Each structure stands twice: as structure tokens, then as C-alpha cells.
Coordinates of C-alpha atoms and ligand atoms in Angstrom, one line a residue:
X1 CA 96.2 104.9 78.7
X2 CA 93.3 106.1 77.0
X3 CA 90.3 107.5 79.0
X4 CA 86.8 106.7 78.7
X5 CA 83.6 108.7 79.8
X6 CA 79.9 108.2 79.4
X7 CA 76.8 110.0 80.7
X8 CA 73.0 109.4 80.8
X9 CA 70.5 111.7 82.5
X10 CA 68.8 114.8 82.0
X11 CA 71.4 117.3 80.9
X12 CA 73.1 117.9 77.8
X13 CA 75.7 115.2 77.2
X14 CA 78.0 117.1 75.0
X15 CA 79.5 119.3 77.5
X16 CA 79.5 116.7 80.2
X17 CA 81.6 114.3 78.2
X18 CA 84.1 116.8 76.6
X19 CA 84.7 118.4 80.2
X20 CA 85.1 114.7 81.4
X21 CA 87.6 114.0 78.6
X22 CA 89.6 117.2 79.5
X23 CA 90.0 115.9 83.2
X24 CA 91.3 112.4 81.4
X25 CA 93.3 113.9 78.7
X26 CA 96.5 113.1 80.9
X27 CA 95.8 109.3 80.1
X28 CA 96.3 109.9 76.0
X29 CA 96.0 112.8 73.8
X30 CA 96.7 111.4 70.3
X31 CA 92.8 111.8 69.2
X32 CA 89.5 112.0 70.6
X33 CA 85.8 111.5 70.0
X34 CA 82.4 111.5 71.6
X35 CA 79.1 109.7 70.3
X36 CA 75.5 110.5 71.5
X37 CA 72.1 109.3 70.6
X38 CA 69.3 111.7 70.0
X39 CA 66.1 111.1 67.7
X40 CA 67.0 107.4 67.1
X41 CA 70.4 108.4 65.6
X42 CA 73.9 108.2 66.7
X43 CA 76.1 111.3 66.3
X44 CA 79.6 110.8 66.3
X45 CA 82.3 113.2 66.1
X46 CA 86.1 112.7 66.3
X47 CA 89.2 114.8 65.9
X48 CA 93.0 114.0 65.5
X49 CA 95.4 115.3 68.1
X50 CA 94.5 117.2 71.5
X51 CA 91.2 117.9 72.8
X52 CA 90.6 121.2 71.8
X53 CA 90.5 120.1 67.8
X54 CA 87.3 118.1 68.9
X55 CA 86.0 120.9 71.0
X56 CA 86.5 123.2 68.1
X57 CA 84.5 120.8 65.9
X58 CA 81.9 120.2 68.4
X59 CA 81.2 123.9 68.8
X60 CA 79.9 123.9 64.9
X61 CA 77.3 121.1 66.0
X62 CA 73.9 121.3 67.7
X63 CA 73.3 118.3 70.0
X64 CA 71.1 118.0 72.6
X65 CA 71.4 114.5 73.3
X66 CA 71.3 113.2 77.1
X67 CA 73.3 110.3 76.6
X68 CA 76.7 109.7 75.3
X69 CA 80.2 108.1 75.5
X70 CA 83.6 109.7 74.8
X71 CA 87.4 108.7 74.5
X72 CA 90.6 110.2 74.7
X73 CA 93.5 108.1 73.0
X74 CA 96.8 107.0 73.4
X75 CA 97.5 105.1 70.1
X76 CA 98.3 101.5 70.4
X77 CA 96.7 99.7 67.5
X78 CA 96.7 102.0 64.5
X79 CA 98.1 105.5 64.0
X80 CA 96.8 108.7 65.6
X81 CA 94.5 109.5 62.7
X82 CA 90.6 110.4 62.7
X83 CA 89.6 107.2 61.5
X84 CA 91.2 105.2 64.4
X85 CA 89.8 107.4 67.1
X86 CA 87.3 106.2 69.1
X87 CA 84.2 105.7 69.3
X88 CA 84.0 102.9 67.0
X89 CA 80.8 102.1 65.3
X90 CA 79.1 98.9 63.8
X91 CA 78.2 98.8 60.1
X92 CA 74.8 100.0 60.4
X93 CA 75.8 103.1 62.6
X94 CA 73.6 101.8 65.2
X95 CA 76.0 100.7 68.0
X96 CA 79.2 102.9 69.2
X97 CA 81.8 101.7 71.6
X98 CA 84.7 103.3 73.4
X99 CA 87.4 100.9 74.7
X100 CA 90.4 101.4 77.4
X101 CA 92.8 98.6 76.9
X102 CA 93.8 95.9 74.3
X103 CA 91.8 93.3 72.7
X104 CA 94.5 90.8 72.3
X105 CA 92.7 88.4 70.0
X106 CA 91.2 91.3 67.8
X107 CA 93.1 89.8 64.5
X108 CA 91.3 86.5 64.5
X109 CA 87.8 88.4 65.5
X110 CA 88.6 90.8 62.7
X111 CA 89.3 88.0 60.2
X112 CA 86.1 86.1 61.2
X113 CA 84.0 89.1 60.9
X114 CA 85.5 90.1 57.7
X115 CA 84.7 86.5 56.5
X116 CA 80.9 87.3 57.2
X117 CA 81.4 90.4 54.8
X118 CA 81.8 93.1 57.5
X119 CA 84.0 95.8 56.4
X120 CA 86.3 97.8 58.8
X121 CA 87.0 101.4 59.0
X122 CA 89.9 101.6 61.2
X123 CA 93.1 99.5 62.1
X124 CA 92.1 99.4 65.8
X125 CA 91.7 96.5 68.1
X126 CA 88.4 98.1 69.2
X127 CA 86.5 98.0 66.1
X128 CA 85.6 94.5 66.4
X129 CA 83.4 95.2 69.4
X130 CA 80.6 97.1 67.9
X131 CA 80.6 94.6 65.2
X132 CA 80.2 91.8 67.4
X133 CA 77.5 93.4 69.5
X134 CA 75.6 94.5 66.3
X135 CA 75.4 90.9 65.2
X136 CA 74.1 89.7 68.3
X137 CA 71.4 92.4 68.2
X138 CA 70.5 91.5 64.8
X139 CA 70.1 87.6 65.0
X140 CA 68.0 87.6 68.0
X141 CA 65.5 89.8 69.8
X142 CA 67.8 90.7 72.9
X143 CA 68.6 93.8 75.0
X144 CA 71.9 95.8 74.5
X145 CA 72.9 94.3 78.1
X146 CA 72.4 90.8 76.6
X147 CA 74.1 91.5 73.4
X148 CA 77.1 92.8 75.3
X149 CA 77.3 90.0 77.8
X150 CA 77.1 87.8 74.9
X151 CA 80.0 89.6 73.1
X152 CA 82.6 89.8 76.0
X153 CA 83.5 85.9 76.3
X154 CA 85.0 86.6 72.8
X155 CA 87.3 89.1 74.0
X156 CA 90.6 88.5 75.2
X157 CA 92.8 91.0 77.1
X158 CA 92.5 93.9 79.6
X159 CA 89.8 96.3 78.6
X160 CA 86.9 98.5 79.8
X161 CA 84.2 99.5 77.5
X162 CA 81.2 101.9 77.2
X163 CA 78.5 101.0 74.7
X164 CA 75.7 103.1 73.4
X165 CA 72.9 102.2 70.6
X166 CA 70.7 104.3 68.6
X167 CA 67.8 101.9 69.2
X168 CA 68.3 102.1 73.1
X169 CA 68.4 105.8 73.8
X170 CA 67.9 105.1 77.7
X171 CA 70.7 102.6 78.2
X172 CA 74.4 102.9 78.8
X173 CA 76.3 99.7 79.2
X174 CA 79.7 99.5 80.6
X175 CA 82.1 96.6 81.3
X176 CA 85.4 96.1 82.9
X177 CA 88.1 93.6 82.7
X178 CA 91.5 94.5 84.3
X179 CA 91.2 98.3 83.1
X180 CA 89.8 100.8 85.5
X181 CA 86.2 101.8 85.4
X182 CA 84.3 103.9 88.0
X183 CA 80.5 104.7 88.1
X184 CA 79.2 108.2 89.3
X185 CA 75.7 108.5 90.8
X186 CA 73.8 111.7 90.6
X187 CA 70.2 112.9 90.9
X188 CA 68.5 111.1 87.9
X189 CA 71.8 111.2 86.1
X190 CA 74.8 108.6 86.0
X191 CA 78.3 108.6 84.7
X192 CA 81.1 106.3 84.0
X193 CA 84.9 107.1 83.8
X194 CA 88.4 105.7 83.7
X195 CA 89.2 107.9 86.6
X196 CA 87.4 109.7 89.3
X197 CA 88.9 113.0 88.3
X198 CA 86.1 113.0 85.5
X199 CA 83.5 112.4 88.2
X200 CA 84.2 114.7 91.0
X201 CA 82.7 117.9 89.5
X202 CA 79.3 116.0 89.3
X203 CA 79.4 113.8 92.1
X204 CA 81.1 112.2 94.9
X205 CA 79.0 109.0 95.2
X206 CA 81.2 106.8 93.3
X207 CA 81.5 103.0 92.7
X208 CA 84.5 101.2 91.2
X209 CA 83.5 98.4 89.1
X210 CA 85.4 95.0 89.9
X211 CA 86.9 92.9 87.1
X212 CA 84.5 90.7 85.5
X213 CA 81.6 93.2 86.2
X214 CA 79.3 95.3 83.9
X215 CA 76.7 97.5 84.5
X216 CA 73.5 98.8 82.8
X217 CA 73.2 102.9 83.5
X218 CA 69.8 104.1 82.7
X219 CA 68.1 107.4 83.9
X220 CA 66.4 105.6 86.9
X221 CA 69.5 103.8 88.2
X222 CA 72.3 101.5 87.8
X223 CA 72.3 97.8 87.8
X224 CA 75.4 95.9 88.1
X225 CA 75.9 92.1 86.8
X226 CA 78.7 89.7 86.7
X227 CA 79.7 88.9 83.1
X228 CA 77.5 85.7 83.8
X229 CA 74.7 87.5 83.9
X230 CA 74.1 87.4 87.8
X231 CA 72.9 90.6 89.4
X232 CA 75.3 92.1 92.0
X233 CA 74.4 94.3 94.9
X234 CA 76.9 97.0 95.7
X235 CA 76.6 100.6 97.1
X236 CA 78.3 103.5 96.1
X237 CA 80.9 105.2 98.6
X238 CA 81.4 108.9 99.2
X239 CA 84.7 110.4 98.1
X240 CA 86.4 112.7 100.3
X241 CA 87.8 114.7 97.8
X242 CA 88.9 118.4 97.0
X243 CA 88.1 119.2 93.5
X244 CA 90.8 122.0 93.8
X245 CA 93.2 119.1 93.4
X246 CA 92.3 118.7 89.8
X247 CA 92.8 122.7 89.0
X248 CA 95.9 124.5 88.3
X249 CA 95.3 127.3 91.0
X250 CA 97.1 130.1 89.0
X251 CA 100.1 128.0 88.1
X252 CA 100.9 128.0 84.3
X253 CA 101.4 124.3 84.4
X254 CA 100.2 121.3 86.7
X255 CA 104.0 120.1 86.9
X256 CA 105.0 123.3 88.8
X257 CA 102.0 123.3 90.8
X258 CA 102.7 119.8 92.0
X259 CA 106.3 120.6 92.6
X260 CA 105.2 123.4 94.9
X261 CA 102.6 120.8 96.6
X262 CA 105.7 118.7 97.7
X263 CA 106.2 120.4 101.1
X264 CA 102.5 120.0 102.1
X265 CA 102.5 116.3 100.9
X266 CA 105.5 115.5 103.2
X267 CA 103.7 117.2 106.2
X268 CA 100.7 115.3 105.7
X269 CA 102.5 112.0 105.4
X270 CA 104.5 112.8 108.8
X271 CA 101.1 113.9 110.3
X272 CA 99.6 110.7 109.2
X273 CA 102.2 108.1 109.8
X274 CA 104.5 109.6 112.7
X275 CA 103.0 108.3 116.2
X276 CA 102.7 111.5 118.1
X277 CA 103.0 109.7 121.4
X278 CA 106.3 108.0 120.6
X279 CA 108.7 110.0 123.0
X280 CA 112.3 108.7 123.3
X281 CA 112.8 110.0 126.8
X282 CA 109.6 107.8 127.9
X283 CA 111.4 104.7 126.4
X284 CA 108.3 103.7 124.4
X285 CA 107.4 100.0 123.8
X286 CA 105.4 100.8 120.7
X287 CA 106.5 101.7 117.3
X288 CA 107.1 105.3 116.2
X289 CA 105.4 104.7 113.1
X290 CA 101.9 104.2 112.6
X291 CA 101.1 102.3 109.4
X292 CA 98.4 100.1 110.7
X293 CA 100.2 96.8 110.2
X294 CA 100.0 93.8 112.6
X295 CA 102.9 92.1 114.0
X296 CA 101.9 89.3 111.8
X297 CA 103.0 91.1 108.6
X298 CA 106.4 91.7 110.0
X299 CA 106.8 88.3 111.4
X300 CA 109.2 86.3 109.4
X301 CA 109.9 88.7 106.8
X302 CA 113.2 87.2 105.0
X303 CA 113.1 89.1 102.0
X304 CA 111.4 91.9 100.2
X305 CA 110.6 92.3 96.6
X306 CA 109.7 95.4 95.1
X307 CA 107.9 95.8 91.8
X308 CA 107.5 99.0 90.0
X309 CA 108.0 101.1 86.4
X310 CA 109.3 104.4 85.5
X311 CA 109.6 107.2 88.3
X312 CA 108.1 104.8 90.7
X313 CA 111.0 102.3 90.1
X314 CA 113.5 105.0 90.9
X315 CA 111.3 105.8 94.1
X316 CA 111.7 102.0 94.8
X317 CA 115.5 102.0 94.5
X318 CA 115.8 104.5 97.4
X319 CA 113.6 102.1 99.1
X320 CA 115.7 99.3 98.8
X321 CA 118.7 101.3 100.2
X322 CA 116.4 102.1 103.1
X323 CA 115.1 98.6 103.8
X324 CA 118.7 97.2 103.8
X325 CA 120.6 99.7 105.2
X326 CA 118.0 100.9 107.8
X327 CA 115.9 97.7 108.4
X328 CA 118.5 95.1 107.6
X329 CA 116.1 93.2 105.2
X330 CA 117.5 91.9 101.9
X331 CA 115.5 93.9 99.1
X332 CA 115.4 93.5 95.4
X333 CA 113.7 96.0 93.0
X334 CA 112.8 95.0 89.6
X335 CA 111.2 96.6 86.8
X336 CA 107.4 95.1 86.7
X337 CA 107.6 94.7 82.9
X338 CA 110.6 92.3 83.1
X339 CA 109.9 90.6 86.3
X340 CA 106.4 89.2 85.1
X341 CA 108.4 87.4 82.3
X342 CA 111.4 86.3 84.3
X343 CA 110.6 86.1 87.9
X344 CA 113.0 85.1 90.7
X345 CA 112.7 81.8 92.0
X346 CA 110.4 81.8 95.1
X347 CA 111.9 82.6 98.5
X348 CA 109.5 82.0 101.4
X349 CA 108.4 84.9 103.9
X350 CA 108.4 87.4 101.1
X351 CA 106.9 90.8 101.4
X352 CA 105.8 91.9 97.7
X353 CA 105.8 95.7 97.4
X354 CA 103.9 97.2 94.6
X355 CA 104.8 100.9 93.9
X356 CA 102.6 103.0 91.4
X357 CA 101.1 106.5 91.6
X358 CA 98.3 105.7 89.2
X359 CA 97.7 102.4 90.7
X360 CA 96.9 101.1 87.3
X361 CA 100.2 100.5 85.7
X362 CA 99.5 97.3 83.6
X363 CA 102.9 95.8 84.2
X364 CA 103.1 96.5 87.9
X365 CA 99.4 95.0 88.5
X366 CA 100.2 91.9 86.1
X367 CA 103.7 91.4 87.9
X368 CA 101.8 91.4 91.3
X369 CA 99.0 89.3 90.2
X370 CA 101.5 86.7 88.7
X371 CA 103.7 86.8 91.9
X372 CA 100.6 86.3 94.0
X373 CA 99.1 83.3 91.9
X374 CA 102.1 81.2 91.5
X375 CA 102.8 81.7 95.2
X376 CA 99.3 80.5 96.3
X377 CA 100.0 77.0 94.6
X378 CA 102.9 76.5 97.3
X379 CA 103.0 75.8 101.1
X380 CA 101.6 78.8 102.9
X381 CA 105.3 80.1 103.9
X382 CA 105.7 80.9 100.2
X383 CA 102.4 82.9 100.0
X384 CA 102.7 86.5 99.1
X385 CA 102.1 89.4 101.7
X386 CA 101.1 92.1 99.3
X387 CA 101.8 95.8 100.0
X388 CA 100.9 98.8 97.9
X389 CA 102.5 102.2 98.1
X390 CA 100.3 104.6 96.0
X391 CA 98.3 107.7 96.4
X392 CA 95.3 106.1 94.6
X393 CA 94.0 103.8 97.3
X394 CA 90.7 103.3 95.2
X395 CA 92.4 102.1 92.3
X396 CA 93.4 98.7 90.9
X397 CA 96.4 98.1 93.0
X398 CA 94.4 99.2 96.0
X399 CA 92.0 96.4 95.4
X400 CA 94.8 93.9 94.6
X401 CA 96.7 94.3 97.8
X402 CA 95.8 93.5 101.4
X403 CA 97.7 96.3 102.8
X404 CA 98.6 99.8 101.6
X405 CA 100.5 102.9 102.4
X406 CA 98.6 105.8 100.9
X407 CA 101.4 108.2 100.3
X408 CA 99.0 111.3 100.8
X409 CA 100.0 112.8 97.8
X410 CA 96.6 113.0 96.1
X411 CA 96.1 112.9 92.5
X412 CA 98.9 114.1 90.0
X413 CA 98.0 115.5 86.7
X414 CA 101.3 116.4 85.2
X415 CA 102.5 113.4 83.2
X416 CA 105.8 113.9 84.8
X417 CA 105.8 112.3 88.1
X418 CA 107.0 114.9 90.9
X419 CA 105.1 114.9 94.4
X420 CA 104.2 111.2 94.1
X421 CA 107.8 110.5 93.6
X422 CA 108.6 112.2 96.8
X423 CA 105.5 110.6 98.6
X424 CA 106.7 107.2 97.6
X425 CA 109.9 107.8 99.0
X426 CA 108.4 109.0 102.1
X427 CA 106.3 105.7 102.3
X428 CA 109.6 103.8 102.2
X429 CA 111.2 105.8 105.1
X430 CA 108.2 104.9 107.2
X431 CA 108.2 101.2 106.3
X432 CA 111.9 101.0 106.9
X433 CA 111.7 102.8 110.3
X434 CA 108.7 100.5 111.3
X435 CA 110.7 97.4 110.5
X436 CA 113.7 99.0 112.0
X437 CA 111.9 99.3 115.2
X438 CA 110.5 96.0 115.3
X439 CA 113.4 94.1 114.2
X440 CA 115.9 96.3 116.7
X441 CA 117.8 96.9 113.5
X442 CA 118.4 100.4 114.7
X443 CA 118.7 102.0 118.3
X444 CA 115.7 104.1 119.3
X445 CA 118.2 107.0 119.7
X446 CA 119.1 106.6 115.9
X447 CA 115.5 106.2 114.9
X448 CA 114.3 109.1 116.9
X449 CA 117.0 111.3 115.2
X450 CA 116.1 110.1 111.9
X451 CA 112.4 111.2 112.7
X452 CA 113.6 114.5 113.8
X453 CA 115.5 115.0 110.4
X454 CA 112.1 113.7 108.7
X455 CA 110.1 116.4 110.6
X456 CA 112.6 119.1 109.2
X457 CA 112.2 118.2 105.7
X458 CA 108.9 120.3 104.6
X459 CA 110.4 123.6 105.6
X460 CA 113.7 122.8 104.0
X461 CA 112.0 122.0 100.9
X462 CA 110.0 125.3 101.1
X463 CA 113.4 127.0 101.4
X464 CA 114.6 125.6 98.0
X465 CA 111.3 126.6 96.4
X466 CA 111.5 130.1 97.8
X467 CA 115.3 130.8 97.3
X468 CA 116.5 128.7 94.3
X469 CA 114.0 128.7 91.6
X470 CA 114.9 132.1 90.0
X471 CA 118.6 131.1 89.8
X472 CA 117.5 127.6 88.4
X473 CA 115.3 129.2 85.9
X474 CA 118.1 131.9 84.9
X475 CA 120.3 128.8 84.4
X476 CA 117.8 126.8 82.5
X477 CA 117.9 129.4 79.5
X478 CA 121.6 128.2 79.0
X479 CA 120.3 125.1 78.0
X480 CA 117.5 125.6 75.5
X481 CA 119.0 126.2 72.3
X482 CA 122.2 123.9 71.7
X483 CA 122.2 121.2 74.3
X484 CA 121.4 117.7 73.0
X485 CA 122.8 115.6 76.0
X486 CA 123.2 115.8 79.8
X487 CA 124.7 113.3 82.3
X488 CA 123.3 113.1 85.8
X489 CA 125.8 111.2 88.5
X490 CA 125.1 110.4 91.8
X491 CA 126.2 107.5 94.2
X492 CA 124.6 105.6 97.1
X493 CA 121.1 106.8 98.2
X494 CA 121.3 109.7 95.4
X495 CA 122.0 107.7 92.7
X496 CA 118.2 106.9 92.1
X497 CA 118.2 110.8 92.2
X498 CA 120.7 110.9 89.3
X499 CA 118.3 108.4 87.3
X500 CA 115.1 110.7 88.1
X501 CA 116.9 113.6 87.0
X502 CA 117.7 112.5 83.9
X503 CA 114.2 111.0 83.3
X504 CA 112.7 114.3 84.2
X505 CA 114.9 116.2 81.6
X506 CA 114.4 113.8 78.6
X507 CA 110.6 113.2 79.0
X508 CA 109.5 116.8 79.3
X509 CA 112.1 118.7 77.3
X510 CA 113.4 116.1 75.0
X511 CA 116.9 116.3 75.5
X512 CA 118.6 113.1 75.9
X513 CA 120.0 112.4 79.2
X514 CA 121.5 109.7 81.0
X515 CA 121.7 108.8 84.9
X516 CA 124.8 107.1 86.1
X517 CA 126.2 105.9 89.4
X518 CA 129.3 108.5 89.4
X519 CA 131.9 105.8 89.9
X520 CA 130.8 103.9 86.9
X521 CA 131.5 106.7 84.5
X522 CA 135.0 105.9 83.8
X523 CA 133.8 102.4 82.6
X524 CA 132.5 104.0 79.5
X525 CA 130.1 106.7 79.6
X526 CA 133.1 109.2 80.2
X527 CA 133.9 108.9 76.6
X528 CA 130.7 111.0 76.0
X529 CA 132.1 114.1 77.7
X530 CA 133.3 117.2 76.1
X531 CA 132.4 121.0 76.8
X532 CA 129.0 120.3 75.0
X533 CA 127.7 118.0 77.3
X534 CA 126.7 119.4 81.1
X535 CA 127.1 117.0 83.9
X536 CA 124.9 117.3 87.2
X537 CA 126.4 115.9 90.2
X538 CA 124.3 115.2 93.3
X539 CA 127.1 115.7 95.9
X540 CA 125.3 115.7 99.3
X541 CA 127.5 115.6 102.2
X542 CA 127.9 111.9 103.7
X543 CA 129.5 108.8 103.2
X544 CA 130.2 109.0 99.4
X545 CA 130.6 113.2 99.1
X546 CA 134.5 112.8 98.6
X547 CA 133.7 109.9 96.0
X548 CA 131.2 112.0 93.9
X549 CA 133.5 115.2 94.3
X550 CA 136.5 113.3 92.6
X551 CA 134.3 111.8 89.8
X552 CA 133.0 115.2 89.1
X553 CA 136.6 116.4 88.7
X554 CA 137.2 113.6 86.4
X555 CA 134.1 115.1 84.3
X556 CA 135.7 118.6 84.6
X557 CA 139.0 117.4 83.2
X558 CA 137.0 116.5 80.0
X559 CA 135.7 120.0 79.7
X560 CA 132.3 119.2 80.9
X561 CA 130.3 121.9 82.5
X562 CA 129.9 120.8 85.9
X563 CA 126.4 121.6 87.8
X564 CA 126.4 120.4 91.3
X565 CA 123.3 119.8 93.7
X566 CA 124.8 120.2 97.2
X567 CA 124.5 121.8 100.6
X568 CA 128.0 122.8 101.0
X569 CA 128.9 126.2 101.4
X570 CA 129.2 128.6 98.1
X571 CA 133.1 128.7 98.6
X572 CA 133.5 125.1 98.9
X573 CA 130.9 124.2 96.3
X574 CA 132.8 126.7 93.7
X575 CA 136.0 124.8 93.9
X576 CA 134.4 122.2 92.0
X577 CA 131.4 123.2 90.1
X578 CA 130.6 125.7 87.5
X579 CA 127.1 126.3 88.7
X580 CA 125.7 125.3 92.0
X581 CA 122.1 124.4 93.0
X582 CA 122.1 124.7 96.6
X583 CA 119.9 122.9 99.0
X584 CA 119.9 123.2 103.0
X585 CA 121.8 120.9 104.9
X586 CA 120.3 117.5 105.9
X587 CA 121.7 114.1 107.1
X588 CA 122.6 112.1 103.8
X589 CA 120.0 109.5 104.5
X590 CA 117.3 112.2 104.1
X591 CA 118.9 114.0 101.2
X592 CA 117.1 112.5 98.1
X593 CA 113.9 114.4 99.4
X594 CA 115.7 117.7 99.0
X595 CA 118.2 116.8 96.2
X596 CA 115.5 115.9 93.6
X597 CA 113.7 119.4 93.8
X598 CA 116.2 121.5 92.1
X599 CA 116.5 118.8 89.3
X600 CA 112.6 118.8 88.8
X601 CA 113.0 122.6 88.6
X602 CA 115.6 122.5 86.0
X603 CA 113.7 120.3 83.7
X604 CA 110.6 122.2 84.4
X605 CA 112.2 125.6 83.3
X606 CA 114.2 124.1 80.4
X607 CA 110.9 122.6 78.9
X608 CA 108.8 125.7 79.8
X609 CA 111.4 128.1 78.2
X610 CA 111.4 125.9 75.0
X611 CA 107.7 126.3 75.0
X612 CA 106.8 122.6 75.2
X613 CA 103.6 121.0 76.5
X614 CA 105.1 120.3 80.0
X615 CA 102.2 118.7 81.4
X616 CA 101.3 116.5 78.4
X617 CA 104.6 115.7 76.8
X618 CA 104.7 113.8 73.4
X619 CA 104.1 110.0 73.2
X620 CA 103.5 109.5 77.0
X621 CA 100.4 109.1 79.2
X622 CA 99.8 109.5 82.9
X623 CA 98.2 106.1 83.6
X624 CA 100.0 103.0 81.4
X625 CA 97.3 100.6 81.2
X626 CA 98.8 98.7 78.3
X627 CA 101.6 96.2 78.6
Ligands
F6R1 C1 107.8 109.5 84.9 C2 106.6 108.8 84.9 C3 106.7 107.5 84.6 C4 105.6 106.6 85.7 C5 105.5 105.1 85.3 C6 105.0 104.4 86.3 O1 107.8 110.8 85.1 O2 105.6 109.3 85.4 O3 107.7 106.9 84.4 O4 106.4 106.7 86.8 O5 104.8 105.1 84.0 O6 103.9 104.7 86.6 P1 102.8 104.5 88.0 O7 103.6 105.2 88.9 O8 101.6 105.0 87.7 O9 102.9 102.9 88.2

């Protein structure tokens, strides 16, 4: 949450900062601000609400400064008001700081500073930082770098900071402790940002700081140090990035663009992970899946523990289904936020899988770190084998885990996850099939038929987009005025799709929605049903199809308007459902990848017709870097 940017070089900093913040706005949009240094003075401009408010304010100012920092905020400590917006300054208006993260001990620090007569202008945790730095600068004849170095040991929590000072116009200091921060290297100009999306328009040479590192950026170069002050020698890497990924490319919203990118993402993951030389008729003695993991990883896996949040948790529930039903390995999925405070007793030979699209979710990272640390103290058979399933391989989870499945989804900008969800589920198909092959839990014939089914998915996904969207948009009109509640039901491998359909709807349309296992409705939630509450049933032919249809009938008997996501023909579907969201035929095991698309489109159109901010729904952020 929150995005920070910094610039030092030969161009006007203002426009670079604000356009950088625009690319980070998905991380938070409660307020924004920038600070620059020119003629020995700090210029600080802040605005409440979305970034265009700050842009408007800045248009009325002249600022030629060539150094500056910026921030877009997702409020944690203190309401989203101008006085709580970053950058925060010291009492002499000499030091400006932006921060992403949380300073957990800010209350004590604040009291300590107050007892020394220092006044505060905000309720934020961040404001203690410029005051501490300022004290060190005042007390002794030290550089800005040294003052920040002396300040950091006082700070507890996870944070990334960028600091400038009116008296040091050629120095930008940054530090990272468990919150993302990447440096960009240009020609005589240097950048920092919470995410590389803000750097790619300027440079593809980047270096991600590690925890416990800080850097001094000057117009001449970048020096990296540990918090203890030791110089670190590291070199930037070159990004293989297509800036088009972060443009809307003619779509009204990123979310719709990303829904449309899904067939391509699935194609690309199939190309990456299916071994083209694996031919059933040749009776191959190697895995059809090419994840690049050694036998060692798979030897002795008795248990798989998956940790994730939100939509990634839903993808993980499908993962559990696949790992248990296809690969035959007992698997547990936990919310990372719960697991970190109530972990399971340790089981030997465990594969720990972290699933996250941002790669930065604080709870997921902390749960993985905790699991790794507690297991390292034990006998080696308990040591964690860590695997990340993510589209952001350069992120914190990428640094933490020894193995990664890069889901090939690229960056996702719409706050509601769509293509990354589908890509994570694909990651689980590959993992489950690789395990199934190596453990011989499925015959080669069965594996081959699943792979054939996987290969057919992109065309089928395209067909849904081509043939169903108009009808879904028309249907969406019926729910924009009076509908206050929605129920989504599914069973088996499609129960998580019910959860995901409900989450998509509530987060972008603000309509209350619940996802339930269809068979559980009669144990309570059925009491909610009447003609005002539409029920969406995911009824894909397969082992639980008849059961879902029976559960749907129970809802219909309570006057609920019944919407079916199904591949059965119109005549059969019409016997049960009032409205049908049709998807092509597919075997049940692969059906979640298709079933989720009409639900994404339904939520999208309801929110778009309501005129809501689809890509940046209220109160949310794309990268949840606070606990
Ligand atoms: C929902 C959504 C969130 C995220 C959750 C975890 O559309 O995007 O529920 O899935 O915040 O985020 P990651 O996957 O980045 O760990």
C-alpha cells in the first residue's frame, strides 16, 4: 500500500514524479503529494483524494527543481486529509520524507520527540522520521546519509523511505526494510519507486534494494550501503518489459483489458511450461511439465501448505483440489493473515507455497518468513521447501523463495484481480501434473488428456469473450438500481469460483455478495433468499452437476432469480435457469478457467454501468503491504 517515487537528475522533477505516481496510484489513492528542492528551499504540495487533485494544484505552481520525492497514500494512521498526506517535513522545513509501510513504534517516538518540544502536524506514523533526521542533522556536522543511517535503528516495522533535504540539493537517500523499493538508472539521472511500473518509461536498468539496505542517489551515481554503513557492490539488471502492459490500449478500464488478456496469458503459460517433446505415443520417460524443478524438490513431499490472501487464496483453493485429486498430496490452504498467528504443528517434508500477484502482500510474506524461520530451527526433514506462484518474480516473494512459478501474467493494474487469478490457477495445473507424473498418481494417458484439454482453453476463453459479453452487459443493467445482495454457489472445483465471483462483485460494484458451497445453502443462508436476491449457480457438467442443479432448484423454489454459468445446451439450461451465462464444453477439472470469465464480466459491467471507479474501487489497494 502507498507508492513512493524519487528523482534526481537534469530534468524537471515535478512531471517525472507526478507521472510516476500515476503509475503507482493503484497502490493507494487517498491523498498524494510531492516535495522538491530548489534554491535552498523545500517546496511541498499535497492534495486530498485522487492524483488529479494534486496535478491540478501543481499546475498553478512553477517548479524547476531537479530533485524530488512523491507519494500516493492508502491511509493507515490518520484520516485521508491533506495534513496527513506525505511528504512529511521536520519543524525547520528542511527535511522531507515519504514512507510506504508502518512504523510500529511511532507512538513512543512521537512522545519522546514531543517531550523535546517538537510539534506535530499530522496523525501519521511517518512524521517522526523527518524530525529524527533533523535532530541528527542539527546535533552534529554529518551528511544526510549519516543522519538517515542514525535514524533507522529507531524505527520498528516494515518500511521503505525516500528523503531529501533543502541543504543537500544533490542527494536523495532511500532505505528499505521489508517494503518494496527499486532504483532506476538513467543517463545522469536516477530514480526510485515502490514498483518498476513507475520506472519503465524512463529506464530498463533497475536494481531492487534488499531488506536492510539504503542508497544515496546523486546526479553522478548511486551508492548502496547496509544499514550498518558498509558499502555494497551491486549492479542493475535490464528489464525485459513491454511498457504497453501498463497502458489501457483503447480499453475504457484496465480491468476489461486484463480480462481480455486472459487467453494470451494462458497461451503463454502453456508455451512456457508444457514440454513440446512429450508425446504419449513415444512413451516418454520425462515429465510433460517443464517447471525446471529438480527431483530433489519432489522427493519426499508428504504435505503441501499453501498461504495466500484474497483472490490468490481462491486460486489456492483450486490448487488444493488439484494437488489432492490429481497429484494425491494432502494439501492445506490458509489465509496468510490467520496462519501467521496460528500456524499448524510442523509436519516433515512439507512444500510451502506462497501465492500472490503483487509479490508484496505483507501477510503472505510474513507467514512465509515465519514458516521458514521456525522450521530452520528443527531437524532438516522439517526445513521448508519454499515455492512462489507469482507474476512478479522480481518482488519480495521472488527474493524469499528458492523456487518460482512465473505465471506469465505480467503486471496487473486494475485493483480487482482477473488475469493473475487465471494465471495462478494455471500454475497449479502445472504443479499438480508435474507431481502426478513423478509420483505416478495418474496414468500417462490421463495426463495427456488433461494436457489436451489445457491446450484447448485459450480458444474457448476467446469464444466466451467474443460471444457472451453483449448479453452479459445487457443482463448487468438489471442489477444496477435495486439489487443489494447476490449469492454465488458452486461445488467441488467450482466452489472457489463462487467465492471469486462474489468477491469481484462486492469489491467493484459495492453490492453485497456471498459465495457458498451450493450444498451448504440449506444450512442457513437459504433464509436470505427471496425474489430480490439473485443467485448465480456455477453448474458445469461433471461429478457434482446434478447436485448443483438440485441446490439451484431449492433457491428457485424460494423465488430467487436464478442465473446459471454452464456449458449445457440452451434447452436444458432453460429448464432450470432464468438467465444463462454460457461457456464452451470442457472437462470439469478444467472448468474453473472458463467459468470465472462470465462472472468477471458481470461484475465489470454492473460497476461500469453504475459509473463506479472500476480500476480503483474505494478503500482498496493493489498491493497490500501493511498487515
Ligand atoms: C481481489 C484482490 C485481492 C488480492 C489480495 C492478495 O480482486 O485483488 O483480494 O487478491 O489482496 O493480493 P496478492 O495476490 O497481491 O497477494
